[in-house]
PDB file of C-alpha atoms in Angstrom:
ATOM      1  CA  MET A   1      38.624  12.170 -18.090  1.00 40.00           C
ATOM      2  CA  ARG A   2      35.467  12.029 -16.652  1.00 40.00           C
ATOM      3  CA  ARG A   3      35.294  10.959 -12.805  1.00 41.00           C
ATOM      4  CA  ALA A   4      31.871   9.077 -13.577  1.00 39.00           C
ATOM      5  CA  VAL A   5      32.462   6.943 -10.415  1.00 35.00           C
ATOM      6  CA  PRO A   6      33.042   8.986  -7.692  1.00 35.00           C
ATOM      7  CA  LEU A   7      30.045  11.083  -8.970  1.00 36.00           C
ATOM      8  CA  PHE A   8      27.317   8.268  -9.667  1.00 36.00           C
ATOM      9  CA  ALA A   9      26.773   7.932  -6.072  1.00 38.00           C
ATOM     10  CA  ALA A  10      25.884  11.457  -6.017  1.00 40.00           C
ATOM     11  CA  VAL A  11      23.542  11.428  -9.054  1.00 39.00           C
ATOM     12  CA  LEU A  12      22.023   8.369  -8.176  1.00 39.00           C
ATOM     13  CA  LEU A  13      20.073  10.068  -5.000  1.00 37.00           C
ATOM     14  CA  LEU A  14      17.882  11.090  -7.672  1.00 36.00           C
ATOM     15  CA  ALA A  15      14.206  10.173  -8.762  1.00 34.00           C
ATOM     16  CA  GLY A  16      10.445  10.598  -7.729  1.00 34.00           C
ATOM     17  CA  CYS A  17       6.783   8.494  -8.997  1.00 34.00           C
ATOM     18  CA  SER A  18       3.785   8.745 -10.425  1.00 34.00           C
ATOM     19  CA  SER A  19       1.017   6.182 -10.356  1.00 34.00           C
ATOM     20  CA  THR A  20       0.777   6.889 -13.922  1.00 36.00           C
ATOM     21  CA  THR A  21       1.900   3.602 -16.255  1.00 36.00           C
ATOM     22  CA  THR A  22       2.194   6.272 -19.054  1.00 43.00           C
ATOM     23  CA  GLY A  23       6.118   6.130 -19.614  1.00 49.00           C
ATOM     24  CA  SER A  24       7.179   2.992 -17.936  1.00 47.00           C
ATOM     25  CA  PRO A  25      10.405   1.481 -19.304  1.00 50.00           C
ATOM     26  CA  THR A  26      10.125  -1.634 -21.910  1.00 49.00           C
ATOM     27  CA  SER A  27      13.195  -3.693 -22.572  1.00 48.00           C
ATOM     28  CA  GLY A  28      14.710  -3.075 -25.873  1.00 45.00           C
ATOM     29  CA  SER A  29      18.095  -1.331 -27.426  1.00 39.00           C
ATOM     30  CA  THR A  30      18.600   2.285 -28.200  1.00 37.00           C
ATOM     31  CA  PRO A  31      18.800   3.264 -31.829  1.00 37.00           C
ATOM     32  CA  GLY A  32      22.692   2.620 -32.330  1.00 37.00           C
ATOM     33  CA  SER A  33      25.035   2.396 -35.245  1.00 35.00           C
ATOM     34  CA  THR A  34      23.916   1.183 -38.844  1.00 36.00           C
ATOM     35  CA  ALA A  35      26.115  -2.062 -40.540  1.00 37.00           C
ATOM     36  CA  SER A  36      27.599  -1.091 -43.575  1.00 36.00           C
ATOM     37  CA  GLU A  37      25.793  -2.034 -46.347  1.00 37.00           C
ATOM     38  CA  PRO A  38      26.809  -2.105 -49.826  1.00 37.00           C
ATOM     39  CA  SER A  39      25.396   0.623 -52.199  1.00 37.00           C
ATOM     40  CA  SER A  40      23.706   0.372 -55.382  1.00 38.00           C
ATOM     41  CA  ALA A  41      27.066   0.591 -56.748  1.00 43.00           C
ATOM     42  CA  GLY A  42      28.187  -2.425 -54.970  1.00 44.00           C
ATOM     43  CA  LYS A  43      30.689  -0.480 -52.506  1.00 41.00           C
ATOM     44  CA  PRO A  44      30.028  -0.544 -48.599  1.00 39.00           C
ATOM     45  CA  THR A  45      28.648   2.818 -47.324  1.00 41.00           C
ATOM     46  CA  SER A  46      30.132   4.445 -44.477  1.00 40.00           C
ATOM     47  CA  THR A  47      28.722   3.464 -41.449  1.00 43.00           C
ATOM     48  CA  ALA A  48      27.040   6.072 -39.484  1.00 49.00           C
ATOM     49  CA  LYS A  49      25.133   6.461 -36.487  1.00 57.00           C
ATOM     50  CA  GLU A  50      21.434   7.090 -36.510  1.00 64.00           C
ATOM     51  CA  PRO A  51      19.402   9.845 -35.189  1.00 68.00           C
ATOM     52  CA  ALA A  52      17.935   9.222 -31.739  1.00 78.00           C
ATOM     53  CA  LYS A  53      14.007   8.115 -31.934  1.00 89.00           C
ATOM     54  CA  ARG A  54      12.406  10.325 -29.675  1.00 94.00           C
ATOM     55  CA  PRO A  55       8.294  11.184 -29.516  1.00 93.00           C
ATOM     56  CA  LYS A  56       9.784  14.602 -29.397  1.00 94.00           C
ATOM     57  CA  THR A  57      13.036  16.706 -28.730  1.00 95.00           C
ATOM     58  CA  ILE A  58      12.881  18.406 -25.585  1.00 96.00           C
ATOM     59  CA  ASN A  59      15.479  20.744 -24.319  1.00 96.00           C
ATOM     60  CA  VAL A  60      15.892  20.565 -20.560  1.00 97.00           C
ATOM     61  CA  ARG A  61      18.277  23.614 -20.000  1.00 95.00           C
ATOM     62  CA  ASP A  62      16.422  25.568 -17.963  1.00 95.00           C
ATOM     63  CA  VAL A  63      14.049  22.960 -16.319  1.00 96.00           C
ATOM     64  CA  ASP A  64      14.356  22.812 -12.452  1.00 97.00           C
ATOM     65  CA  PRO A  65      14.851  19.602 -11.435  1.00 97.00           C
ATOM     66  CA  CYS A  66      12.513  19.676  -8.607  1.00 97.00           C
ATOM     67  CA  THR A  67       9.554  20.610 -10.787  1.00 96.00           C
ATOM     68  CA  LEU A  68      10.053  17.054 -12.190  1.00 96.00           C
ATOM     69  CA  LEU A  69       7.789  15.254  -9.719  1.00 96.00           C
ATOM     70  CA  THR A  70       4.541  17.051  -8.485  1.00 95.00           C
ATOM     71  CA  GLU A  71       3.979  16.993  -4.761  1.00 94.00           C
ATOM     72  CA  ALA A  72       1.483  14.271  -5.233  1.00 94.00           C
ATOM     73  CA  GLN A  73       3.679  12.238  -6.779  1.00 94.00           C
ATOM     74  CA  ARG A  74       6.251  12.637  -3.866  1.00 94.00           C
ATOM     75  CA  THR A  75       3.662  11.410  -1.329  1.00 92.00           C
ATOM     76  CA  GLN A  76       2.627   8.573  -2.993  1.00 89.00           C
ATOM     77  CA  PHE A  77       6.025   7.375  -2.375  1.00 85.00           C
ATOM     78  CA  GLY A  78       6.256   8.609   0.994  1.00 89.00           C
ATOM     79  CA  ALA A  79       9.013  11.450  -0.340  1.00 93.00           C
ATOM     80  CA  ASP A  80       7.693  13.522   2.751  1.00 93.00           C
ATOM     81  CA  GLN A  81      10.381  16.041   3.066  1.00 93.00           C
ATOM     82  CA  PRO A  82      11.056  19.501   1.187  1.00 93.00           C
ATOM     83  CA  PRO A  83      12.727  19.178  -1.970  1.00 95.00           C
ATOM     84  CA  THR A  84      16.269  19.683  -1.682  1.00 95.00           C
ATOM     85  CA  PRO A  85      17.738  21.502  -4.865  1.00 96.00           C
ATOM     86  CA  GLY A  86      21.733  21.025  -5.451  1.00 95.00           C
ATOM     87  CA  THR A  87      24.292  20.233  -7.981  1.00 93.00           C
ATOM     88  CA  VAL A  88      27.188  17.828  -8.955  1.00 91.00           C
ATOM     89  CA  GLU A  89      29.693  20.306  -9.612  1.00 87.00           C
ATOM     90  CA  GLU A  90      32.332  18.639 -11.256  1.00 88.00           C
ATOM     91  CA  LEU A  91      29.906  17.992 -13.944  1.00 88.00           C
ATOM     92  CA  ASN A  92      27.757  20.884 -13.886  1.00 89.00           C
ATOM     93  CA  TRP A  93      24.562  18.460 -13.123  1.00 95.00           C
ATOM     94  CA  VAL A  94      21.572  20.098 -11.163  1.00 96.00           C
ATOM     95  CA  THR A  95      19.613  17.691  -8.929  1.00 97.00           C
ATOM     96  CA  CYS A  96      16.691  17.567  -7.040  1.00 97.00           C
ATOM     97  CA  HIS A  97      16.330  15.138  -4.038  1.00 96.00           C
ATOM     98  CA  PHE A  98      13.027  14.367  -2.257  1.00 96.00           C
ATOM     99  CA  ASN A  99      13.513  12.231   1.160  1.00 93.00           C
ATOM    100  CA  ARG A 100      11.797  10.289   3.446  1.00 92.00           C
ATOM    101  CA  GLY A 101      11.210  10.854   6.923  1.00 89.00           C
ATOM    102  CA  ASP A 102      11.824   7.201   7.529  1.00 89.00           C
ATOM    103  CA  ARG A 103      14.673   6.973   5.339  1.00 88.00           C
ATOM    104  CA  LYS A 104      13.524   3.698   3.901  1.00 90.00           C
ATOM    105  CA  TYR A 105      15.061   5.226   0.545  1.00 93.00           C
ATOM    106  CA  LEU A 106      15.738   8.415  -1.124  1.00 94.00           C
ATOM    107  CA  ILE A 107      13.939   9.716  -4.375  1.00 95.00           C
ATOM    108  CA  GLY A 108      15.987  12.297  -6.709  1.00 95.00           C
ATOM    109  CA  THR A 109      16.199  13.833 -10.569  1.00 97.00           C
ATOM    110  CA  THR A 110      18.723  15.486 -12.303  1.00 97.00           C
ATOM    111  CA  VAL A 111      18.409  17.525 -15.414  1.00 97.00           C
ATOM    112  CA  ILE A 112      21.872  17.256 -17.523  1.00 97.00           C
ATOM    113  CA  VAL A 113      22.531  19.795 -20.314  1.00 96.00           C
ATOM    114  CA  THR A 114      26.127  19.062 -21.016  1.00 94.00           C
ATOM    115  CA  GLU A 115      26.142  14.851 -21.460  1.00 93.00           C
ATOM    116  CA  GLY A 116      23.822  12.779 -23.533  1.00 93.00           C
ATOM    117  CA  ILE A 117      23.262   9.280 -22.799  1.00 93.00           C
ATOM    118  CA  GLU A 118      26.305   8.627 -24.177  1.00 92.00           C
ATOM    119  CA  PHE A 119      27.769   9.488 -20.964  1.00 91.00           C
ATOM    120  CA  TYR A 120      26.662   5.655 -19.979  1.00 91.00           C
ATOM    121  CA  THR A 121      26.493   3.787 -23.464  1.00 90.00           C
ATOM    122  CA  GLU A 122      29.860   5.048 -24.599  1.00 88.00           C
ATOM    123  CA  SER A 123      31.791   4.963 -21.450  1.00 81.00           C
ATOM    124  CA  ALA A 124      33.117   2.528 -18.532  1.00 74.00           C
ATOM    125  CA  GLN A 125      29.689   2.356 -17.801  1.00 72.00           C
ATOM    126  CA  ARG A 126      28.161   0.899 -20.454  1.00 73.00           C
ATOM    127  CA  ASP A 127      28.564  -2.753 -18.836  1.00 76.00           C
ATOM    128  CA  LYS A 128      26.176  -1.631 -16.242  1.00 81.00           C
ATOM    129  CA  ALA A 129      23.795   0.108 -18.617  1.00 89.00           C
ATOM    130  CA  GLU A 130      20.605  -1.644 -19.720  1.00 94.00           C
ATOM    131  CA  LYS A 131      18.847  -0.241 -22.964  1.00 93.00           C
ATOM    132  CA  LEU A 132      15.381   0.503 -21.885  1.00 94.00           C
ATOM    133  CA  GLU A 133      12.573   2.915 -23.246  1.00 96.00           C
ATOM    134  CA  VAL A 134      10.728   5.037 -21.015  1.00 97.00           C
ATOM    135  CA  GLY A 135       7.458   6.750 -22.808  1.00 95.00           C
ATOM    136  CA  GLY A 136       9.263   6.051 -26.132  1.00 96.00           C
ATOM    137  CA  PHE A 137      12.629   7.798 -25.147  1.00 97.00           C
ATOM    138  CA  PRO A 138      15.766   5.848 -25.491  1.00 96.00           C
ATOM    139  CA  ALA A 139      17.098   5.211 -21.651  1.00 97.00           C
ATOM    140  CA  VAL A 140      19.435   3.184 -19.763  1.00 97.00           C
ATOM    141  CA  LEU A 141      18.926   1.629 -16.401  1.00 96.00           C
ATOM    142  CA  ILE A 142      22.129   1.622 -14.261  1.00 95.00           C
ATOM    143  CA  LYS A 143      22.403  -0.648 -10.937  1.00 93.00           C
ATOM    144  CA  ASN A 144      24.696  -0.548  -8.246  1.00 90.00           C
ATOM    145  CA  ALA A 145      24.263  -2.964  -5.616  1.00 86.00           C
ATOM    146  CA  GLY A 146      27.388  -1.418  -3.280  1.00 84.00           C
ATOM    147  CA  ARG A 147      27.158  -0.341   0.292  1.00 88.00           C
ATOM    148  CA  VAL A 148      24.670   2.279  -0.472  1.00 89.00           C
ATOM    149  CA  PRO A 149      22.475   0.339  -2.917  1.00 93.00           C
ATOM    150  CA  LYS A 150      21.394   2.743  -6.202  1.00 94.00           C
ATOM    151  CA  CYS A 151      18.910   2.207  -8.970  1.00 96.00           C
ATOM    152  CA  THR A 152      19.050   4.898 -12.274  1.00 96.00           C
ATOM    153  CA  ILE A 153      17.379   5.408 -15.090  1.00 97.00           C
ATOM    154  CA  ALA A 154      18.902   8.040 -17.644  1.00 97.00           C
ATOM    155  CA  VAL A 155      16.518   9.264 -20.389  1.00 98.00           C
ATOM    156  CA  ASP A 156      17.669  10.565 -23.758  1.00 97.00           C
ATOM    157  CA  VAL A 157      15.754  13.660 -23.849  1.00 97.00           C
ATOM    158  CA  SER A 158      17.401  15.533 -26.562  1.00 96.00           C
ATOM    159  CA  ASP A 159      20.894  15.537 -28.216  1.00 95.00           C
ATOM    160  CA  GLY A 160      23.792  16.156 -25.810  1.00 95.00           C
ATOM    161  CA  GLN A 161      21.184  16.285 -22.754  1.00 97.00           C
ATOM    162  CA  MET A 162      19.307  13.714 -20.527  1.00 97.00           C
ATOM    163  CA  VAL A 163      17.231  13.843 -17.418  1.00 98.00           C
ATOM    164  CA  GLN A 164      18.028  10.892 -14.443  1.00 97.00           C
ATOM    165  CA  ALA A 165      15.242   9.279 -11.786  1.00 97.00           C
ATOM    166  CA  GLY A 166      16.913   7.316  -9.231  1.00 96.00           C
ATOM    167  CA  VAL A 167      16.358   5.770  -5.922  1.00 96.00           C
ATOM    168  CA  SER A 168      18.747   4.859  -3.549  1.00 95.00           C
ATOM    169  CA  SER A 169      19.096   3.729   0.380  1.00 93.00           C
ATOM    170  CA  PHE A 170      21.315   4.369   3.201  1.00 87.00           C
ATOM    171  CA  ASP A 171      18.800   1.719   5.455  1.00 84.00           C
ATOM    172  CA  GLY A 172      18.990  -1.440   3.638  1.00 82.00           C
ATOM    173  CA  THR A 173      16.038  -1.539   1.162  1.00 87.00           C
ATOM    174  CA  ASP A 174      17.301  -4.420  -1.474  1.00 90.00           C
ATOM    175  CA  ILE A 175      18.404  -3.174  -4.732  1.00 93.00           C
ATOM    176  CA  ASP A 176      15.773  -4.984  -6.336  1.00 93.00           C
ATOM    177  CA  ALA A 177      13.078  -3.554  -4.699  1.00 93.00           C
ATOM    178  CA  LEU A 178      14.911   0.045  -5.738  1.00 95.00           C
ATOM    179  CA  CYS A 179      14.843  -1.048  -9.217  1.00 95.00           C
ATOM    180  CA  GLN A 180      11.582  -2.082  -9.450  1.00 95.00           C
ATOM    181  CA  LEU A 181      10.217   1.525  -8.345  1.00 95.00           C
ATOM    182  CA  VAL A 182      12.880   3.449 -10.257  1.00 97.00           C
ATOM    183  CA  PRO A 183      10.921   3.044 -13.550  1.00 96.00           C
ATOM    184  CA  GLN A 184       7.773   4.404 -11.886  1.00 96.00           C
ATOM    185  CA  VAL A 185       9.805   7.831 -10.954  1.00 96.00           C
ATOM    186  CA  ALA A 186      11.338   7.768 -14.570  1.00 97.00           C
ATOM    187  CA  GLY A 187       7.883   7.434 -16.285  1.00 96.00           C
ATOM    188  CA  ALA A 188       6.480  10.286 -13.898  1.00 96.00           C
ATOM    189  CA  VAL A 189       9.320  12.516 -14.619  1.00 97.00           C
ATOM    190  CA  VAL A 190       8.836  11.932 -18.418  1.00 97.00           C
ATOM    191  CA  ALA A 191       4.992  12.365 -18.472  1.00 95.00           C
ATOM    192  CA  ASN A 192       5.650  15.472 -16.445  1.00 95.00           C
ATOM    193  CA  LEU A 193       8.223  16.868 -19.454  1.00 96.00           C
ATOM    194  CA  MET A 194       6.162  15.994 -21.892  1.00 94.00           C
ATOM    195  CA  ALA A 195       2.925  17.769 -20.459  1.00 91.00           C
ATOM    196  CA  LYS A 196       5.341  21.381 -20.119  1.00 84.00           C
TER     197      LYS A 196
END
C-alpha cells in the first residue's frame, strides 16, 4: 500500500518559476476512458483507456531535478539558497529544494520514474486532484491547506513517469498565494524539459 499521505508532505516541498507564460496550466480534463459505444455490428465495444495526449513523450529517468529550474528562474522567486538535492526514499522519488533565506516559502521539483500521474488521479488523492494542462501535458494540482500549506502540480510527461513542482510554507504564507505561484513554477519546469 502506498503511503501517500505522510510522503505527500515531503514531496510538496518542491518547485521553481519563470516569467515565461509558456506552459502555464489551464483548467480542463486529462484524457481518460472512452465510453462504450455500439460497434457497426450493434454490439458494445469494450471500454479502453486512451493514451495520454502530450506534445511529446519525455523520459525523465536520468534528469536531475536540480536542473529543472535555471538560476535566473530561482532568483526571480527569491530562492537565494543553494539547491538541495534529496529523495523520498519510500517511493524512490528524487527531489531538489530551492529555499528562500527569508523562509517565506520553499520551492522544489521532483522527478518520478516509478509512478505516473495515476498516483494522484486513481488513488485516495483523486478527490484533491484538480485536472489541468501544463504546456499541453496532462497535469493535476493538489492543494493541501494543513498546518504546513502546500500546493503541488504533477505533470504527466511519459507513461509511468511524472515531474512535480511545488511550493510550501512554514512561515504562514497563505495557501492561495502558494497556489498562484505554483503554475508558474510548473510552466518553467515543463518549458525547461521541452528545451532539453
